[in-house]
Coordinates of C-alpha atoms and ligand atoms in Angstrom, one line a residue:
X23 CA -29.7 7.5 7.5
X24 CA -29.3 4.9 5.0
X25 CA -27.8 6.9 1.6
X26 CA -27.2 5.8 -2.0
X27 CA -24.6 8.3 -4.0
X28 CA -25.0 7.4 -7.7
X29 CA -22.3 9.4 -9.7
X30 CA -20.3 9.1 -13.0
X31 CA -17.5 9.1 -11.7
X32 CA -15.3 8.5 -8.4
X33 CA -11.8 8.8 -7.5
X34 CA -9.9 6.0 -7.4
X35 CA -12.0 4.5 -10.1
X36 CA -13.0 7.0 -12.9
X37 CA -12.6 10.4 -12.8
X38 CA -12.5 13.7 -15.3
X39 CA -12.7 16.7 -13.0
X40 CA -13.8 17.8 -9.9
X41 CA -16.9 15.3 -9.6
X42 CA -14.8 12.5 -9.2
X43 CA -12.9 13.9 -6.1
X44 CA -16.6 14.6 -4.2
X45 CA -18.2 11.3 -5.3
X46 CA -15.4 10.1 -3.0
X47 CA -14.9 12.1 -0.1
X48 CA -18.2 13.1 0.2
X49 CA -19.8 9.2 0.8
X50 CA -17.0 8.6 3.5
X51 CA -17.1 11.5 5.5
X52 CA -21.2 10.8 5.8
X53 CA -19.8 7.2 6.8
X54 CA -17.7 8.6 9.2
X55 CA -20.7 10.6 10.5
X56 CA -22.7 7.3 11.4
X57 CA -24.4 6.8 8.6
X58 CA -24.6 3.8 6.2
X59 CA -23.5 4.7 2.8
X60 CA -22.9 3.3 -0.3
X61 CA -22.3 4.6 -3.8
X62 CA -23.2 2.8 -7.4
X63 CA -21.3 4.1 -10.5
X64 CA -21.1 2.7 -14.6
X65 CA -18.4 -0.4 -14.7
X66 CA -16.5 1.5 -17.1
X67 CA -13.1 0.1 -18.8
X68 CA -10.7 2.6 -16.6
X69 CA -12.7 1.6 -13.5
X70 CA -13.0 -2.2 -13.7
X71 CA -9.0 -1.8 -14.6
X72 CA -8.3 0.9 -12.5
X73 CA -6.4 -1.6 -9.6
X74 CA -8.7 -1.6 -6.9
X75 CA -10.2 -4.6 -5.7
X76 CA -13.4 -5.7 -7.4
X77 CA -15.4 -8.7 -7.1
X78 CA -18.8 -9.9 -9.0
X79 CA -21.7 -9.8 -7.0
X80 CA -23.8 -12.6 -9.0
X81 CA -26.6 -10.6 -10.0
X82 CA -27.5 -10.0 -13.5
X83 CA -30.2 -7.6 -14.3
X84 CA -32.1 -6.5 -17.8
X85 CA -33.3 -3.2 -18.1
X86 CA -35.7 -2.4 -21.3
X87 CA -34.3 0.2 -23.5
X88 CA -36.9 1.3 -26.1
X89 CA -37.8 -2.2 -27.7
X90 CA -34.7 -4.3 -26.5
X91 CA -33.7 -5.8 -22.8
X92 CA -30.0 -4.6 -22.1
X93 CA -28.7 -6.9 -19.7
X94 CA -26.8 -5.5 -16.9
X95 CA -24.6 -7.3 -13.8
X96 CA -23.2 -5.8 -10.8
X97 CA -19.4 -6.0 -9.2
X98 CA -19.0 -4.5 -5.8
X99 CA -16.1 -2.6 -4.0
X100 CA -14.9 -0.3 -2.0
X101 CA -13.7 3.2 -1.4
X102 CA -9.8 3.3 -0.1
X103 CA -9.6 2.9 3.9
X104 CA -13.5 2.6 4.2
X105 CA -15.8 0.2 4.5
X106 CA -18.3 2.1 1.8
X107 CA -19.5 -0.2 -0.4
X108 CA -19.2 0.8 -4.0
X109 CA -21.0 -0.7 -6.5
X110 CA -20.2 -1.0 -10.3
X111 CA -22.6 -1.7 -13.1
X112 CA -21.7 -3.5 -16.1
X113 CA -22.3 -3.5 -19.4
X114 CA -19.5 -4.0 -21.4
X115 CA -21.5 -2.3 -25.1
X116 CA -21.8 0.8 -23.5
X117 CA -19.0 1.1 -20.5
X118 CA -16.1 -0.9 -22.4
X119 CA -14.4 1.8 -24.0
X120 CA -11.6 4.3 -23.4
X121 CA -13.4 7.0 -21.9
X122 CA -16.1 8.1 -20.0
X123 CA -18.2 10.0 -22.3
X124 CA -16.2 10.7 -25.4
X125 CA -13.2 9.9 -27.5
X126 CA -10.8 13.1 -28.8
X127 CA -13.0 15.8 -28.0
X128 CA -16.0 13.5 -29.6
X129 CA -18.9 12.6 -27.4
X130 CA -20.2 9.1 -27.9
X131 CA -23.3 9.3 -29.8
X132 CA -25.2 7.0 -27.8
X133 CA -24.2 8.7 -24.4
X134 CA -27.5 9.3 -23.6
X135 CA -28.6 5.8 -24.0
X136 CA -25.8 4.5 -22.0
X137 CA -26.8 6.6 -19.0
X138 CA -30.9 6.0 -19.2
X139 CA -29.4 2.1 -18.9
X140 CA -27.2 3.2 -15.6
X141 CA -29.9 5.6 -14.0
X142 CA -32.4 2.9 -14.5
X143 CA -29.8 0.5 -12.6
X144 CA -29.2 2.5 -10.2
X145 CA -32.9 1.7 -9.1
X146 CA -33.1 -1.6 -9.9
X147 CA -30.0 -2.1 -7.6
X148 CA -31.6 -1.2 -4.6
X149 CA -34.0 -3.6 -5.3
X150 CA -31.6 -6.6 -6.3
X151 CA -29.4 -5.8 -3.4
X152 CA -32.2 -5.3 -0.6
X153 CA -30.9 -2.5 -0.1
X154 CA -33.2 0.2 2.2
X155 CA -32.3 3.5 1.2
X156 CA -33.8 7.1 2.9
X157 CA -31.6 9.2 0.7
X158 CA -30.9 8.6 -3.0
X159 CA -28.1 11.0 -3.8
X160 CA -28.0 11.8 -7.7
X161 CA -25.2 14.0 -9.6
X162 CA -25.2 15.7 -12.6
X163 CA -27.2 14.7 -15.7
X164 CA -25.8 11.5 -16.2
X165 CA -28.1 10.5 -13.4
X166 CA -30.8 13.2 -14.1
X167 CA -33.0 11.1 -14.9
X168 CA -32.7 9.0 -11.0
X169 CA -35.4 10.8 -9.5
X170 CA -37.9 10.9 -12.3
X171 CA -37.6 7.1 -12.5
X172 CA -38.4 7.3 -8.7
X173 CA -41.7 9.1 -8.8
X174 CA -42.9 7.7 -12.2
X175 CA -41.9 3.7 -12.0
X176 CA -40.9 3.0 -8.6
X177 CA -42.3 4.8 -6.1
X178 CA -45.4 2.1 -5.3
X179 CA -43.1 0.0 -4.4
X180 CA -43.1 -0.4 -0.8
X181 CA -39.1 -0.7 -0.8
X182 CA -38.7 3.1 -2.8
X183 CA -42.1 5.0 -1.0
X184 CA -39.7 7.3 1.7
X185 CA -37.2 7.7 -0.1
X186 CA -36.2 11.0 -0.5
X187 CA -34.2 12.4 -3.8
X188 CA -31.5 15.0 -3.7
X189 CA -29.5 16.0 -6.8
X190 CA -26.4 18.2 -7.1
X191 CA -25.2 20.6 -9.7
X192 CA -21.7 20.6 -10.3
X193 CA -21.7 22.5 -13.1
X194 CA -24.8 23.8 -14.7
X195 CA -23.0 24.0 -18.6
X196 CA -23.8 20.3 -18.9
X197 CA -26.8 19.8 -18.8
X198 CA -27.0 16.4 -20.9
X199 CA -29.6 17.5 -24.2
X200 CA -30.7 15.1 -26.4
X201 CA -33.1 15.1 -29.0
X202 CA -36.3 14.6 -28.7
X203 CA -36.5 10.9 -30.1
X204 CA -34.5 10.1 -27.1
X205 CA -37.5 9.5 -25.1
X206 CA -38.3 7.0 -26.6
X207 CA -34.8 5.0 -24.7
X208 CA -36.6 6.4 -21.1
X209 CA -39.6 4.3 -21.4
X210 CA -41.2 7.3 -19.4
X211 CA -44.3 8.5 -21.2
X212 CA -44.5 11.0 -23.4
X213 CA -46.6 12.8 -20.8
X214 CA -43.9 14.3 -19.2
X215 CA -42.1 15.7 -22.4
X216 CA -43.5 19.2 -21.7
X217 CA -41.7 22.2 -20.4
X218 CA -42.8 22.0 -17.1
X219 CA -40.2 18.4 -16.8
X220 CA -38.3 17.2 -19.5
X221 CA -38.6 19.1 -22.4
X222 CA -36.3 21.7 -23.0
X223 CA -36.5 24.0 -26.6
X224 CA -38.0 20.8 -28.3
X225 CA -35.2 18.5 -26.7
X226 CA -34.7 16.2 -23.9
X227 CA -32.7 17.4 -21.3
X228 CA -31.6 15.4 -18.4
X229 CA -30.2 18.0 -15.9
X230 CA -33.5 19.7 -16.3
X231 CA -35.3 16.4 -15.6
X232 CA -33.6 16.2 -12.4
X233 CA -34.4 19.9 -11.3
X234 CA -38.0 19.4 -11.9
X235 CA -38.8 15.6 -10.1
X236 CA -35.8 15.6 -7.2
X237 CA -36.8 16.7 -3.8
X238 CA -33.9 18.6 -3.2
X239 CA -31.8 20.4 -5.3
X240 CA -28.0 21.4 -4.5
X241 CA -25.3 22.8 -6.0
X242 CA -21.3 22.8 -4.5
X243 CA -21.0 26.7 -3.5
X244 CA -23.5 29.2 -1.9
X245 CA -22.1 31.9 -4.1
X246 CA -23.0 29.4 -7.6
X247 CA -26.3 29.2 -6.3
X248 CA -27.2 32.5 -6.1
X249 CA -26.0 32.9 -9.7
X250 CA -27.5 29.7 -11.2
X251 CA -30.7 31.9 -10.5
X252 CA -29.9 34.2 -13.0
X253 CA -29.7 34.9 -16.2
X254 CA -26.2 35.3 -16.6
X255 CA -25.0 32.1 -15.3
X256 CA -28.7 29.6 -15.4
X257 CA -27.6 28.3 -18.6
X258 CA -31.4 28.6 -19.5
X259 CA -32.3 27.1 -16.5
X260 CA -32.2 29.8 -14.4
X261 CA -36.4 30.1 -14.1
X262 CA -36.2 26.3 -13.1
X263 CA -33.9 26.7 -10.4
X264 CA -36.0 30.0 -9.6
X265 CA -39.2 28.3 -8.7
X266 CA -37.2 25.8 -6.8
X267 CA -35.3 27.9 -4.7
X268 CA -37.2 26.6 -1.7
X269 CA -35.4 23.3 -1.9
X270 CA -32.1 24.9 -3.2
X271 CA -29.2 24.9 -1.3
X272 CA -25.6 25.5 -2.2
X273 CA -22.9 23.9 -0.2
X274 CA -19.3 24.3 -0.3
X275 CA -17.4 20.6 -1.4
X276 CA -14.8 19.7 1.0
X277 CA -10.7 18.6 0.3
X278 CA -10.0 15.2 0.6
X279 CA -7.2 15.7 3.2
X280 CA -6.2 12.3 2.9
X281 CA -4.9 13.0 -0.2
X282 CA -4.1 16.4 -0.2
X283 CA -2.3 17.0 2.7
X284 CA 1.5 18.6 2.7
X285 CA 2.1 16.9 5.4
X286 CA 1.6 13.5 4.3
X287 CA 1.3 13.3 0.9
X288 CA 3.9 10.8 -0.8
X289 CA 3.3 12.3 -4.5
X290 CA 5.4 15.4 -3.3
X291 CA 9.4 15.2 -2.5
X292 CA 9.4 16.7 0.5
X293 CA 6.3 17.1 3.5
X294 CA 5.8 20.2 5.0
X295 CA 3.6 21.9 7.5
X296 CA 2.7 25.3 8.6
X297 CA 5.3 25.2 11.0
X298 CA 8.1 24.3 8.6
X299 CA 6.4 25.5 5.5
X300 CA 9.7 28.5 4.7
X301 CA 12.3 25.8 5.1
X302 CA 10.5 23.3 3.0
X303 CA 8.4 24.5 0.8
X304 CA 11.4 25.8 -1.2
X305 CA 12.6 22.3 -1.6
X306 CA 9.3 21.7 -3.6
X307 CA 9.4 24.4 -5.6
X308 CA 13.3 23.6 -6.5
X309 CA 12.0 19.9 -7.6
X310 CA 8.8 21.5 -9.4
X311 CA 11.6 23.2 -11.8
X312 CA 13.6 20.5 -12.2
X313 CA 10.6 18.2 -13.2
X314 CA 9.6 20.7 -15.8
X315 CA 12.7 21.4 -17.1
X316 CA 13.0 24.9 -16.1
X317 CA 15.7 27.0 -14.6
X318 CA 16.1 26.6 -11.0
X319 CA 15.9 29.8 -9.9
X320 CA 14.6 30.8 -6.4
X321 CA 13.9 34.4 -7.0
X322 CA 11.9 33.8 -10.0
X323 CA 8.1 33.6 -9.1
X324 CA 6.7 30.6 -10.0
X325 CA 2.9 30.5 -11.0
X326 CA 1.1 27.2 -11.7
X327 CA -2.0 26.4 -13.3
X328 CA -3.9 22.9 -13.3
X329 CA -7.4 21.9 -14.9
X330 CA -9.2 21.2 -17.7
X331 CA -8.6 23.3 -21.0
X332 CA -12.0 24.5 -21.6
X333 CA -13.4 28.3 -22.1
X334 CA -14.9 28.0 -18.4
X335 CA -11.5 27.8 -17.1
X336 CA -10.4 31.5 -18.8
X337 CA -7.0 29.9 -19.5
X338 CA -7.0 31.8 -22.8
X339 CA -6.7 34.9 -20.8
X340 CA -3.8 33.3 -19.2
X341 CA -1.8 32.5 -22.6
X342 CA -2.3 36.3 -23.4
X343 CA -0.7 38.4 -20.1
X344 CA 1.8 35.3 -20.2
X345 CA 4.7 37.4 -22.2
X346 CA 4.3 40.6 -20.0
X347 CA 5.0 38.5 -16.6
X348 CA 8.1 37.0 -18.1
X349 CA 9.3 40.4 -19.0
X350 CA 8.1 42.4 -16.2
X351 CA 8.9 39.9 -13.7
X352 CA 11.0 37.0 -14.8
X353 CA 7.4 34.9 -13.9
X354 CA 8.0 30.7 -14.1
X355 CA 4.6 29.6 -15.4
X356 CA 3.7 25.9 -15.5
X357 CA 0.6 24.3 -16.4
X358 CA -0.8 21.0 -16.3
X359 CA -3.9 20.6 -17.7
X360 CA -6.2 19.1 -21.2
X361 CA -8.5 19.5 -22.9
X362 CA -9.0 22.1 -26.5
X363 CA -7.0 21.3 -28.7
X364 CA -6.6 25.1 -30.2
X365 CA -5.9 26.0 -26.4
X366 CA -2.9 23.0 -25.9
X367 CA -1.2 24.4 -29.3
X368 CA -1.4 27.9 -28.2
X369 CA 0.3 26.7 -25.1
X370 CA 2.3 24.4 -26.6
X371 CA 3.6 27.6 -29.2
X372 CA 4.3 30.3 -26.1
X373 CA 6.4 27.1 -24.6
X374 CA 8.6 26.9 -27.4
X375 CA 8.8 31.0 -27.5
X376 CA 10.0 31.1 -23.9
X377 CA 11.3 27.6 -22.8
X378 CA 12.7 29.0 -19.8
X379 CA 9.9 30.4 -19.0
X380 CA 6.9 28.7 -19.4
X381 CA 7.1 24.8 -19.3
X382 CA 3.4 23.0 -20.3
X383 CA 2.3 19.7 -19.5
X384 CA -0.8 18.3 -21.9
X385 CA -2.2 15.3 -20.0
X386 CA -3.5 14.1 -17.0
X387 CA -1.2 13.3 -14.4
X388 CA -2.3 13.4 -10.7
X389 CA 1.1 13.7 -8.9
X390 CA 2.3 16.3 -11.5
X391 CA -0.5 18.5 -10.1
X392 CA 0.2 17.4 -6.4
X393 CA 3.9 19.1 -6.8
X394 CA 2.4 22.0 -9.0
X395 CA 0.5 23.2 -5.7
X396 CA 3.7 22.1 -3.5
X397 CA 5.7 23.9 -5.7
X398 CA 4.2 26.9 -6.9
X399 CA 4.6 30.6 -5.2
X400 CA 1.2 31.4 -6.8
X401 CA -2.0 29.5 -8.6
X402 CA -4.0 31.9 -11.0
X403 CA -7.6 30.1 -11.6
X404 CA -9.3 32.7 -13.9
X405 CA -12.4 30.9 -14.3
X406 CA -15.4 32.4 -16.1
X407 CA -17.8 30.3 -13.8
X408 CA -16.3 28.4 -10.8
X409 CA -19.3 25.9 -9.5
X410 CA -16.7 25.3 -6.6
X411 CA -13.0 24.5 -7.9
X412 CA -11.3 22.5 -5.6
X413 CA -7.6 24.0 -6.6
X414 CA -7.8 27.0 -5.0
X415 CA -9.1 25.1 -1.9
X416 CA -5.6 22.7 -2.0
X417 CA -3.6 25.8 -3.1
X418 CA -4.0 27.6 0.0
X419 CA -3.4 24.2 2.1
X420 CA -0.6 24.0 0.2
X421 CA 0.8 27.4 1.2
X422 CA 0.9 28.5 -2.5
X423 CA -0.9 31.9 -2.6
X424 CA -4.3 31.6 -5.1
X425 CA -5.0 35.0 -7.8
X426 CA -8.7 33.8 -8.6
X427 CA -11.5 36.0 -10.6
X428 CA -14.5 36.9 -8.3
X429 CA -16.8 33.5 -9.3
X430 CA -18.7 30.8 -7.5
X431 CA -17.1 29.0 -5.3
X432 CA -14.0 31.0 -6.1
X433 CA -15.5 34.3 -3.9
X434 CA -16.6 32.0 -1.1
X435 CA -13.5 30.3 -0.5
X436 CA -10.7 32.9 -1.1
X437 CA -10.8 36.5 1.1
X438 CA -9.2 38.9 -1.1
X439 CA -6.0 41.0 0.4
X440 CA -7.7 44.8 1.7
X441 CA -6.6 46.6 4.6
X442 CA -9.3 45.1 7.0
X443 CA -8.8 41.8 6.1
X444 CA -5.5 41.8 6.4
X445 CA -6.1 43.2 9.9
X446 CA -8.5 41.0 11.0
X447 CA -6.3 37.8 9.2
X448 CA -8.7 36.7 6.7
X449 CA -7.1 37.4 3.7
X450 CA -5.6 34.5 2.1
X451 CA -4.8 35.6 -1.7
X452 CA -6.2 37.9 -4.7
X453 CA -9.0 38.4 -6.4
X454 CA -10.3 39.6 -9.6
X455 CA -14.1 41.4 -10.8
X456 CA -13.9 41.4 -14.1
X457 CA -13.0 38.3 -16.2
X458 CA -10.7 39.9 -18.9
X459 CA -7.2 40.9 -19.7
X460 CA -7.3 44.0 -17.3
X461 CA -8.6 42.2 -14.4
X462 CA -6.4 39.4 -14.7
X463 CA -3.0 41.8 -14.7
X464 CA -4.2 43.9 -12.0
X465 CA -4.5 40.9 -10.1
X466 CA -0.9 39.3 -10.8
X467 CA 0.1 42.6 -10.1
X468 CA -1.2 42.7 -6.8
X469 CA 0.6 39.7 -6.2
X470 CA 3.4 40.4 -7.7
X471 CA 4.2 42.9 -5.8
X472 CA 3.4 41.7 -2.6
X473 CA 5.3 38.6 -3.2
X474 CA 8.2 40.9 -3.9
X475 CA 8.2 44.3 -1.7
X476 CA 6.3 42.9 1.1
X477 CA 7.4 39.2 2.1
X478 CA 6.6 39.3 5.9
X479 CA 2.4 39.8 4.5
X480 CA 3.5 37.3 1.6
X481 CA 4.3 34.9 4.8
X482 CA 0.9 36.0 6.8
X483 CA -1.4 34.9 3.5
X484 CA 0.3 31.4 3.6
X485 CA -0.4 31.1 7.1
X486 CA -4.0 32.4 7.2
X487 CA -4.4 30.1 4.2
X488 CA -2.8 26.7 4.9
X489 CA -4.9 27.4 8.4
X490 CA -7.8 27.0 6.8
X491 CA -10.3 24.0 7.6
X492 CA -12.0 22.5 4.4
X493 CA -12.0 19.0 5.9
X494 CA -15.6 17.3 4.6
X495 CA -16.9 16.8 7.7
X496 CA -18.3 19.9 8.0
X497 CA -19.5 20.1 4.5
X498 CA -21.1 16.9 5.1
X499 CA -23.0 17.9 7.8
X500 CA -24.3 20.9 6.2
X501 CA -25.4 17.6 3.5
X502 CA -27.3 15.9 6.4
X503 CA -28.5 18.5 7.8
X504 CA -30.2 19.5 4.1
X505 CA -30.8 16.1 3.8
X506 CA -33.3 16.2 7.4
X507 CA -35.1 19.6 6.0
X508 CA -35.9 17.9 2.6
X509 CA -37.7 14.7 4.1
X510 CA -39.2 16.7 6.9
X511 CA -40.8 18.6 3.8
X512 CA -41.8 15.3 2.4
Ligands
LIG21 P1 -13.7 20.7 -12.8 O1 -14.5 19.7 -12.0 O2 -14.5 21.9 -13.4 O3 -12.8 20.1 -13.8 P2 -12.5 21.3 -10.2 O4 -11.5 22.3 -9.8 O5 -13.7 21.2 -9.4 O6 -12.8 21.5 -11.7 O7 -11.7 19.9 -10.1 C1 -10.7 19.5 -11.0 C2 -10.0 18.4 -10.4 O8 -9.3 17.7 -11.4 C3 -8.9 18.7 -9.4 O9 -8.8 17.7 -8.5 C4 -7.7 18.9 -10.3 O10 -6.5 18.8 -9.6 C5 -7.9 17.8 -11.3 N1 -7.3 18.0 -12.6 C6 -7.7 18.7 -13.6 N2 -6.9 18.6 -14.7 C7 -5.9 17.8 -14.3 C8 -4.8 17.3 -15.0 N3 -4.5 17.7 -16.2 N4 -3.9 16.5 -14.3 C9 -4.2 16.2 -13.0 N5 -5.3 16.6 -12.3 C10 -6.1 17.4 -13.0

């Protein structure tokens, strides 16, 4: 199959969270399945700089937005140790800034211009390049509106009348709404501002537009889409995703073992395996410490936290059991992460209370969080709503043992200690039902007290866990495989 992945953002180029990491691994492992892939994403500032090696195609483009041409041009790539082609499009008014969709906490106000212009490139490209395409691969709602623009404008075209559109959810909060004037940047008619495609509560909304015109519809864990389907968790999409449930499909994202893998990762002091993992893995967790100015203390349990600091991520309910841990326990807890600023200063505040206790790192910094997982005894991800989450998933490779609340692709991917599973070797760390206070600390408990009274189980959950195959290839053939049912629908 011939597959075009348009995202917002890809790892090595431009990445915020999680969709960055599968733009990436997901177009090579299909690669590496025989098939010819490329991906497209927005020529942003942090990507044209970002190091890799990028070269300008010589095509330049136009692309009518409302009653202007934007003119466009197209630089070409490709992913680290692939031959994947990736494909950046340029346009310096709208991609030549400092981040991808906002600036301290403020989104730009002409976001959703700026991705009508790339979702409209990313069908023009196909044309300019020649490219023939049986699978255009859409993310998120920056490219929600891919798929409409392939039924509405393109698909008489002889070049776009096969292909088939899949879009994924990676998180159904963001749903890109706009108002309603917006439609007017589209160029699509106002025909299909009605409930049953675009409009949503009087407003444009992207994500929705991809639900209703793409052929298939995925999300990145079975669990997240059985919940997208209700009430609870749809975001007021749930009835979308309802009558759609024929083509929905939730797959589990994969771990880029190339770059998360103990036992050849360069971002982390010392490599272990699972055969070496009690001699070494100490060794990290000593250097972990050091680099975050804490005590180097063995005994003490270290638990480490990574991600964004939204309300999603339930780190508030971390920053409240905090103080008990440290008394109870003498707990170590470092986190790495950004993102509210009224969350940072409440971290930032408990640091300064307990400085040898709590050690808090406000920014992004990819080999911090690469020796947060080497390093840490435990990784708490108490997550309100977990599409996937890809930490717990490098956690337990990592032989550090993940206390997760009972979410998304949180329940699918980590087997909660009980008697049978730790007779039958499943378990491979703890987890939570209720997202609060109560459920968090009966969890660390659990842990706690494992880790402490019961080390030769403590040693079995590493094992089970760092045992554990979340290569992509699987996941990626689950992706083909949906891929095949879709167009033999078509
Ligand atoms: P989300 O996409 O919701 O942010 P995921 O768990 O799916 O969450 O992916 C988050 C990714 O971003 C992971 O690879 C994680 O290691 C990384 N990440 C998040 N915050 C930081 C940070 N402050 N520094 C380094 N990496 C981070």
């Amino acid at each position: 199959m011939n597959i075009l992945f348009a995202t917002s953002e890809l790892v090595p180029f431009a990445k915020t969270g999680g969709l960055a990491d599968v733009s990436c691994a997901l177009p090579r492992a299909l690669s590496q399945l025989g098939h010819k892939t490329c991906v497209i994403i927005p020529g942003y500032k942090k990507a044209v700089q970002s190091g890799q090696n990028i070269w300008s195609v010589g095509i330049d483009f136009n692309i009518p937005i409302w009653n202007k041409n934007v003119k466009g041009s197209l630089l070409e790539s490709r992913l680290p140790n692939s031959d994947v082609p990736v494909y950046l499009v340029l346009q310096d008014q709208y991609y030549d800034r400092e981040g991808l969709y906002n600036q301290k906490e403020e989104d730009y106000s002409d976001n959703c211009e700026r991705f009508v212009f790339f979702s409209r490139a990313v069908l023009e490209a196909i044309r300019l390049l020649g490219l023939e395409i049986d699978i255009l691969h859409s993310n998120d709602w920056q490219t929600g509106l891919v798929p409409a623009y392939l039924d509405i404008l393109y698909r008489s075209f002889q070049r776009y009348k096969n292909i088939v559109s899949i879009h994924t959810i990676h998180n159904m909060a963001y749903q890109g709404v706009f108002w309603h004037w917006d439609m007017c940047l589209t160029g699509l008619d106002w025909e299909y501002f009605t409930p049953l495609y675009m409009e949503f509560y009087g407003k444009l909304n992207l994500l929705k537009t991809a639900l209703t015109f793409a052929d298939g519809v995925t999300t990145v864990s079975p669990t997240y889409a059985k919940e997208i389907q209700t009430e609870g968790f749809g975001c007021a999409l749930d009835g979308v995703l309802r009558s759609r449930r024929e083509r929905l499909q939730g797959i589990l994202n994969g771990v880029d073992t190339d770059r998360w893998n103990p036992s050849t990762d360069s971002l982390i002091p010392v490599q272990f395996d699972a055969n070496n993992v009690f001699e070494q893995k100490p060794l990290c967790k000593t250097a972990l410490q050091q680099e975050m100015q804490l005590p180097e203390r063995n005994d003490s349990p270290v638990i480490g936290i990574v991600g964004r600091l939204a309300s999603q991520k339930g780190i508030d309910l971390v920053t409240e059991v905090m103080p008990k841990w440290i008394e109870e326990h003498d707990v170590q807890w470092i986190v790495l992460g950004a993102g509210d600023q009224w969350l940072e200063q409440r971290l930032q505040n408990l640091a300064e209370r307990f400085p040898r206790n709590i050690a808090v790192k406000l920014t992004f910094c990819d080999k911090t969080a690469h020796l947060i997982e080497a390093g840490s005894d435990m990784f708490v991800m108490p997550s309100r709503y977990e599409p996937c989450g890809l930490n717990q998933m490098y956690s337990l490779i990592y032989g550090t043992i993940p206390i997760v609340h009972e979410t998304g692709g949180l329940t699918d991917t980590i087997v909660p200690v009980t008697p049978d599973t730790l007779a039958n070797e499943t378990a491979n760390g703890f987890r939570f039902h209720d997202a609060d206070v109560n459920g968090l600390n009966w969890a660390i408990e659990q842990a706690l007290s494992c880790y402490k009274n019961d080390r030769e189980t403590w040693k079995k959950l590493i094992l089970t866990g760092m045992k554990r195959d979340f290569s992509w290839q699987h996941s990626a053939q689950e992706y083909l495989d949906f891929y095949e049912k879709i167009r033999a629908k078509k």
